[in-house]
PDB file of C-alpha atoms in Angstrom:
ATOM      1  CA  UNK A   1     114.139  81.850 125.880  1.00  0.00           C
ATOM      2  CA  UNK A   2     117.852  83.924 126.266  1.00  0.00           C
ATOM      3  CA  UNK A   3     119.506  84.846 122.528  1.00  0.00           C
ATOM      4  CA  UNK A   4     123.165  84.211 122.073  1.00  0.00           C
ATOM      5  CA  UNK A   5     125.118  87.265 122.887  1.00  0.00           C
ATOM      6  CA  UNK A   6     126.696  88.539 119.486  1.00  0.00           C
ATOM      7  CA  UNK A   7     130.717  89.397 120.578  1.00  0.00           C
ATOM      8  CA  UNK A   8     133.450  90.133 118.014  1.00  0.00           C
ATOM      9  CA  UNK A   9     137.295  89.499 118.109  1.00  0.00           C
ATOM     10  CA  UNK A  10     139.535  91.804 116.450  1.00  0.00           C
ATOM     11  CA  UNK A  11     141.738  89.213 115.959  1.00  0.00           C
ATOM     12  CA  UNK A  12     141.073  85.609 114.280  1.00  0.00           C
ATOM     13  CA  UNK A  13     144.314  83.871 114.166  1.00  0.00           C
ATOM     14  CA  UNK A  14     146.887  83.823 115.891  1.00  0.00           C
ATOM     15  CA  UNK A  15     151.259  83.087 116.138  1.00  0.00           C
ATOM     16  CA  UNK A  16     152.296  79.595 117.430  1.00  0.00           C
ATOM     17  CA  UNK A  17     154.295  81.214 119.871  1.00  0.00           C
ATOM     18  CA  UNK A  18     151.283  83.252 121.658  1.00  0.00           C
ATOM     19  CA  UNK A  19     152.044  86.299 123.937  1.00  0.00           C
ATOM     20  CA  UNK A  20     152.454  89.025 122.013  1.00  0.00           C
ATOM     21  CA  UNK A  21     148.984  89.159 120.028  1.00  0.00           C
ATOM     22  CA  UNK A  22     146.162  90.866 121.966  1.00  0.00           C
ATOM     23  CA  UNK A  23     142.793  89.576 121.412  1.00  0.00           C
ATOM     24  CA  UNK A  24     140.138  92.344 121.662  1.00  0.00           C
ATOM     25  CA  UNK A  25     136.778  91.335 122.348  1.00  0.00           C
ATOM     26  CA  UNK A  26     134.355  93.701 121.032  1.00  0.00           C
ATOM     27  CA  UNK A  27     130.694  93.216 123.552  1.00  0.00           C
ATOM     28  CA  UNK A  28     127.190  93.547 121.798  1.00  0.00           C
ATOM     29  CA  UNK A  29     123.552  93.645 122.153  1.00  0.00           C
ATOM     30  CA  UNK A  30     123.374  94.348 126.069  1.00  0.00           C
ATOM     31  CA  UNK A  31     126.519  92.216 127.241  1.00  0.00           C
ATOM     32  CA  UNK A  32     128.561  95.073 128.683  1.00  0.00           C
ATOM     33  CA  UNK A  33     127.621  94.602 132.354  1.00  0.00           C
ATOM     34  CA  UNK A  34     131.019  95.943 133.531  1.00  0.00           C
ATOM     35  CA  UNK A  35     130.005  97.587 136.197  1.00  0.00           C
ATOM     36  CA  UNK A  36     129.165  94.237 137.908  1.00  0.00           C
ATOM     37  CA  UNK A  37     131.020  93.745 141.071  1.00  0.00           C
ATOM     38  CA  UNK A  38     133.492  91.506 141.288  1.00  0.00           C
ATOM     39  CA  UNK A  39     132.528  89.753 137.501  1.00  0.00           C
ATOM     40  CA  UNK A  40     135.347  88.693 135.455  1.00  0.00           C
ATOM     41  CA  UNK A  41     135.555  87.306 131.980  1.00  0.00           C
ATOM     42  CA  UNK A  42     138.212  84.340 130.480  1.00  0.00           C
ATOM     43  CA  UNK A  43     138.605  83.092 126.938  1.00  0.00           C
ATOM     44  CA  UNK A  44     139.097  79.234 126.885  1.00  0.00           C
ATOM     45  CA  UNK A  45     140.801  78.518 124.161  1.00  0.00           C
ATOM     46  CA  UNK A  46     139.961  74.299 123.090  1.00  0.00           C
ATOM     47  CA  UNK A  47     141.955  72.477 120.735  1.00  0.00           C
ATOM     48  CA  UNK A  48     142.907  69.029 119.535  1.00  0.00           C
ATOM     49  CA  UNK A  49     145.557  68.542 122.272  1.00  0.00           C
ATOM     50  CA  UNK A  50     145.752  71.519 123.916  1.00  0.00           C
ATOM     51  CA  UNK A  51     143.600  74.223 126.208  1.00  0.00           C
ATOM     52  CA  UNK A  52     144.242  77.411 127.681  1.00  0.00           C
ATOM     53  CA  UNK A  53     142.324  79.208 130.089  1.00  0.00           C
ATOM     54  CA  UNK A  54     143.029  83.262 129.839  1.00  0.00           C
ATOM     55  CA  UNK A  55     141.721  86.645 131.657  1.00  0.00           C
ATOM     56  CA  UNK A  56     140.336  89.187 129.981  1.00  0.00           C
ATOM     57  CA  UNK A  57     141.086  92.858 130.900  1.00  0.00           C
ATOM     58  CA  UNK A  58     138.460  95.156 130.270  1.00  0.00           C
ATOM     59  CA  UNK A  59     139.570  98.568 127.705  1.00  0.00           C
ATOM     60  CA  UNK A  60     136.034  99.932 127.270  1.00  0.00           C
ATOM     61  CA  UNK A  61     132.879  99.931 128.513  1.00  0.00           C
ATOM     62  CA  UNK A  62     132.369  97.381 126.317  1.00  0.00           C
ATOM     63  CA  UNK A  63     135.668  95.997 125.337  1.00  0.00           C
ATOM     64  CA  UNK A  64     137.449  93.321 126.740  1.00  0.00           C
ATOM     65  CA  UNK A  65     141.737  92.664 125.862  1.00  0.00           C
ATOM     66  CA  UNK A  66     143.647  89.338 126.346  1.00  0.00           C
ATOM     67  CA  UNK A  67     147.058  88.155 124.999  1.00  0.00           C
ATOM     68  CA  UNK A  68     147.242  85.159 122.722  1.00  0.00           C
ATOM     69  CA  UNK A  69     148.579  82.234 125.165  1.00  0.00           C
ATOM     70  CA  UNK A  70     151.386  80.315 123.035  1.00  0.00           C
ATOM     71  CA  UNK A  71     149.852  76.900 120.979  1.00  0.00           C
ATOM     72  CA  UNK A  72     151.619  73.317 119.837  1.00  0.00           C
ATOM     73  CA  UNK A  73     150.647  73.171 116.645  1.00  0.00           C
ATOM     74  CA  UNK A  74     148.444  74.589 113.356  1.00  0.00           C
ATOM     75  CA  UNK A  75     144.919  74.415 113.890  1.00  0.00           C
ATOM     76  CA  UNK A  76     141.259  76.245 114.045  1.00  0.00           C
ATOM     77  CA  UNK A  77     140.479  76.061 117.910  1.00  0.00           C
ATOM     78  CA  UNK A  78     137.695  76.725 119.565  1.00  0.00           C
ATOM     79  CA  UNK A  79     137.403  79.897 121.250  1.00  0.00           C
ATOM     80  CA  UNK A  80     134.912  80.116 124.136  1.00  0.00           C
ATOM     81  CA  UNK A  81     133.803  83.541 126.321  1.00  0.00           C
ATOM     82  CA  UNK A  82     132.926  82.750 129.757  1.00  0.00           C
ATOM     83  CA  UNK A  83     131.663  85.003 132.860  1.00  0.00           C
ATOM     84  CA  UNK A  84     132.280  84.600 136.173  1.00  0.00           C
ATOM     85  CA  UNK A  85     130.221  85.731 138.793  1.00  0.00           C
ATOM     86  CA  UNK A  86     130.326  85.891 142.513  1.00  0.00           C
ATOM     87  CA  UNK A  87     127.663  85.238 144.459  1.00  0.00           C
ATOM     88  CA  UNK A  88     125.069  84.351 141.952  1.00  0.00           C
ATOM     89  CA  UNK A  89     125.784  80.655 141.920  1.00  0.00           C
ATOM     90  CA  UNK A  90     124.171  77.382 140.392  1.00  0.00           C
ATOM     91  CA  UNK A  91     121.676  75.408 142.408  1.00  0.00           C
ATOM     92  CA  UNK A  92     124.337  73.565 145.166  1.00  0.00           C
ATOM     93  CA  UNK A  93     127.488  76.018 144.623  1.00  0.00           C
ATOM     94  CA  UNK A  94     128.038  78.542 147.165  1.00  0.00           C
ATOM     95  CA  UNK A  95     130.999  79.642 145.658  1.00  0.00           C
ATOM     96  CA  UNK A  96     130.744  81.757 141.634  1.00  0.00           C
ATOM     97  CA  UNK A  97     128.851  80.913 139.269  1.00  0.00           C
ATOM     98  CA  UNK A  98     130.549  80.554 135.480  1.00  0.00           C
ATOM     99  CA  UNK A  99     128.043  80.649 131.871  1.00  0.00           C
ATOM    100  CA  UNK A 100     130.137  80.249 128.342  1.00  0.00           C
ATOM    101  CA  UNK A 101     128.509  83.931 127.091  1.00  0.00           C
ATOM    102  CA  UNK A 102     129.322  82.571 122.852  1.00  0.00           C
ATOM    103  CA  UNK A 103     132.178  80.739 121.018  1.00  0.00           C
ATOM    104  CA  UNK A 104     133.718  81.427 117.631  1.00  0.00           C
ATOM    105  CA  UNK A 105     137.136  79.996 116.004  1.00  0.00           C
ATOM    106  CA  UNK A 106     139.786  81.564 115.925  1.00  0.00           C
ATOM    107  CA  UNK A 107     143.303  80.143 113.970  1.00  0.00           C
ATOM    108  CA  UNK A 108     146.895  79.304 115.355  1.00  0.00           C
ATOM    109  CA  UNK A 109     149.506  80.182 112.320  1.00  0.00           C
ATOM    110  CA  UNK A 110     152.529  79.316 111.853  1.00  0.00           C
ATOM    111  CA  UNK A 111     155.273  82.228 110.886  1.00  0.00           C
ATOM    112  CA  UNK A 112     159.073  82.918 110.479  1.00  0.00           C
ATOM    113  CA  UNK A 113     159.482  82.937 113.231  1.00  0.00           C
ATOM    114  CA  UNK A 114     157.920  79.090 114.259  1.00  0.00           C
ATOM    115  CA  UNK A 115     159.502  78.530 110.427  1.00  0.00           C
ATOM    116  CA  UNK A 116     163.344  79.527 111.920  1.00  0.00           C
ATOM    117  CA  UNK A 117     163.086  77.652 115.044  1.00  0.00           C
ATOM    118  CA  UNK A 118     162.228  74.549 113.461  1.00  0.00           C
ATOM    119  CA  UNK A 119     165.064  74.679 110.994  1.00  0.00           C
ATOM    120  CA  UNK A 120     167.809  75.749 113.926  1.00  0.00           C
ATOM    121  CA  UNK A 121     166.506  72.605 116.215  1.00  0.00           C
ATOM    122  CA  UNK A 122     166.969  70.154 113.425  1.00  0.00           C
ATOM    123  CA  UNK A 123     170.215  71.752 112.029  1.00  0.00           C
ATOM    124  CA  UNK A 124     171.942  71.552 115.591  1.00  0.00           C
ATOM    125  CA  UNK A 125     174.822  69.767 115.727  1.00  0.00           C
ATOM    126  CA  UNK A 126     175.673  69.004 112.044  1.00  0.00           C
ATOM    127  CA  UNK A 127     178.101  69.582 110.176  1.00  0.00           C
ATOM    128  CA  UNK A 128     177.189  72.525 108.042  1.00  0.00           C
ATOM    129  CA  UNK A 129     173.592  72.693 109.136  1.00  0.00           C
ATOM    130  CA  UNK A 130     173.382  76.709 109.559  1.00  0.00           C
ATOM    131  CA  UNK A 131     175.040  77.444 106.023  1.00  0.00           C
ATOM    132  CA  UNK A 132     171.220  77.986 105.378  1.00  0.00           C
ATOM    133  CA  UNK A 133     171.415  80.492 107.860  1.00  0.00           C
ATOM    134  CA  UNK A 134     173.638  83.228 106.465  1.00  0.00           C
ATOM    135  CA  UNK A 135     171.355  84.235 103.762  1.00  0.00           C
ATOM    136  CA  UNK A 136     168.887  86.060 106.470  1.00  0.00           C
ATOM    137  CA  UNK A 137     172.843  87.955 106.073  1.00  0.00           C
ATOM    138  CA  UNK A 138     171.779  88.709 102.306  1.00  0.00           C
ATOM    139  CA  UNK A 139     168.126  89.735 103.168  1.00  0.00           C
ATOM    140  CA  UNK A 140     169.534  93.525 104.889  1.00  0.00           C
ATOM    141  CA  UNK A 141     166.875  93.210 107.801  1.00  0.00           C
ATOM    142  CA  UNK A 142     166.063  96.851 109.917  1.00  0.00           C
ATOM    143  CA  UNK A 143     167.959  96.136 112.841  1.00  0.00           C
ATOM    144  CA  UNK A 144     164.312  97.368 114.400  1.00  0.00           C
ATOM    145  CA  UNK A 145     162.581  94.470 112.799  1.00  0.00           C
ATOM    146  CA  UNK A 146     165.646  91.754 113.633  1.00  0.00           C
ATOM    147  CA  UNK A 147     165.032  92.493 117.526  1.00  0.00           C
ATOM    148  CA  UNK A 148     161.372  91.756 116.684  1.00  0.00           C
ATOM    149  CA  UNK A 149     161.849  88.730 115.118  1.00  0.00           C
ATOM    150  CA  UNK A 150     164.727  87.688 117.601  1.00  0.00           C
ATOM    151  CA  UNK A 151     162.059  88.077 119.823  1.00  0.00           C
ATOM    152  CA  UNK A 152     159.471  85.959 118.059  1.00  0.00           C
ATOM    153  CA  UNK A 153     162.097  83.402 117.858  1.00  0.00           C
ATOM    154  CA  UNK A 154     163.264  83.415 121.410  1.00  0.00           C
ATOM    155  CA  UNK A 155     159.296  82.672 121.816  1.00  0.00           C
ATOM    156  CA  UNK A 156     158.782  79.968 119.311  1.00  0.00           C
ATOM    157  CA  UNK A 157     161.763  77.848 120.890  1.00  0.00           C
ATOM    158  CA  UNK A 158     160.227  78.435 124.085  1.00  0.00           C
ATOM    159  CA  UNK A 159     157.008  76.250 123.325  1.00  0.00           C
ATOM    160  CA  UNK A 160     158.116  74.312 120.990  1.00  0.00           C
ATOM    161  CA  UNK A 161     158.581  70.401 121.214  1.00  0.00           C
ATOM    162  CA  UNK A 162     162.689  69.450 121.405  1.00  0.00           C
ATOM    163  CA  UNK A 163     163.636  65.708 121.001  1.00  0.00           C
ATOM    164  CA  UNK A 164     164.671  64.213 124.668  1.00  0.00           C
ATOM    165  CA  UNK A 165     168.180  65.081 125.274  1.00  0.00           C
ATOM    166  CA  UNK A 166     168.778  68.017 122.487  1.00  0.00           C
ATOM    167  CA  UNK A 167     170.994  70.700 122.766  1.00  0.00           C
ATOM    168  CA  UNK A 168     171.939  73.520 121.007  1.00  0.00           C
ATOM    169  CA  UNK A 169     175.136  72.708 119.873  1.00  0.00           C
ATOM    170  CA  UNK A 170     174.029  69.049 119.448  1.00  0.00           C
ATOM    171  CA  UNK A 171     174.727  65.176 120.975  1.00  0.00           C
ATOM    172  CA  UNK A 172     178.798  65.079 120.032  1.00  0.00           C
ATOM    173  CA  UNK A 173     179.361  67.039 123.610  1.00  0.00           C
ATOM    174  CA  UNK A 174     177.726  64.630 125.230  1.00  0.00           C
ATOM    175  CA  UNK A 175     178.862  61.522 123.435  1.00  0.00           C
ATOM    176  CA  UNK A 176     182.196  63.155 123.799  1.00  0.00           C
ATOM    177  CA  UNK A 177     182.276  63.702 128.419  1.00  0.00           C
TER     178      UNK A 177
END
């Protein structure tokens, strides 16, 4: 009987916009098989409405890294570490064998950038709708933080579900032409 190997995830949560959180996977108890030619590792994130498959790259003899994918809602998802080995097919499959190495839970959480993106989408085109955004000026956020927040906000807007016909300037432009 083969036991389930221990694997430790460096992060157990990521923001919903994804793309900026590096997830570290630490392989334990004999799973360090980096030297196998053609062997590849993947992480499968399985949520209630979306699934994501990301490749994981070696960064040491027992460590893999991947970027956290974007996700459509705050929730705990199941993450499965998968290993693909060419030339070792199960019966009837001549190409590759893929096995699940282990599973863990991972939480997608909401952050300031996602909150801001939702606020901007909900107030676009409304007279006086952005007055609340002026409060950010009073916070005196350092320039380097503003740049990071800008990148995160851009990612959040890219992955946010927008209403049909949504426009940053509102619907009044479409109605007047």
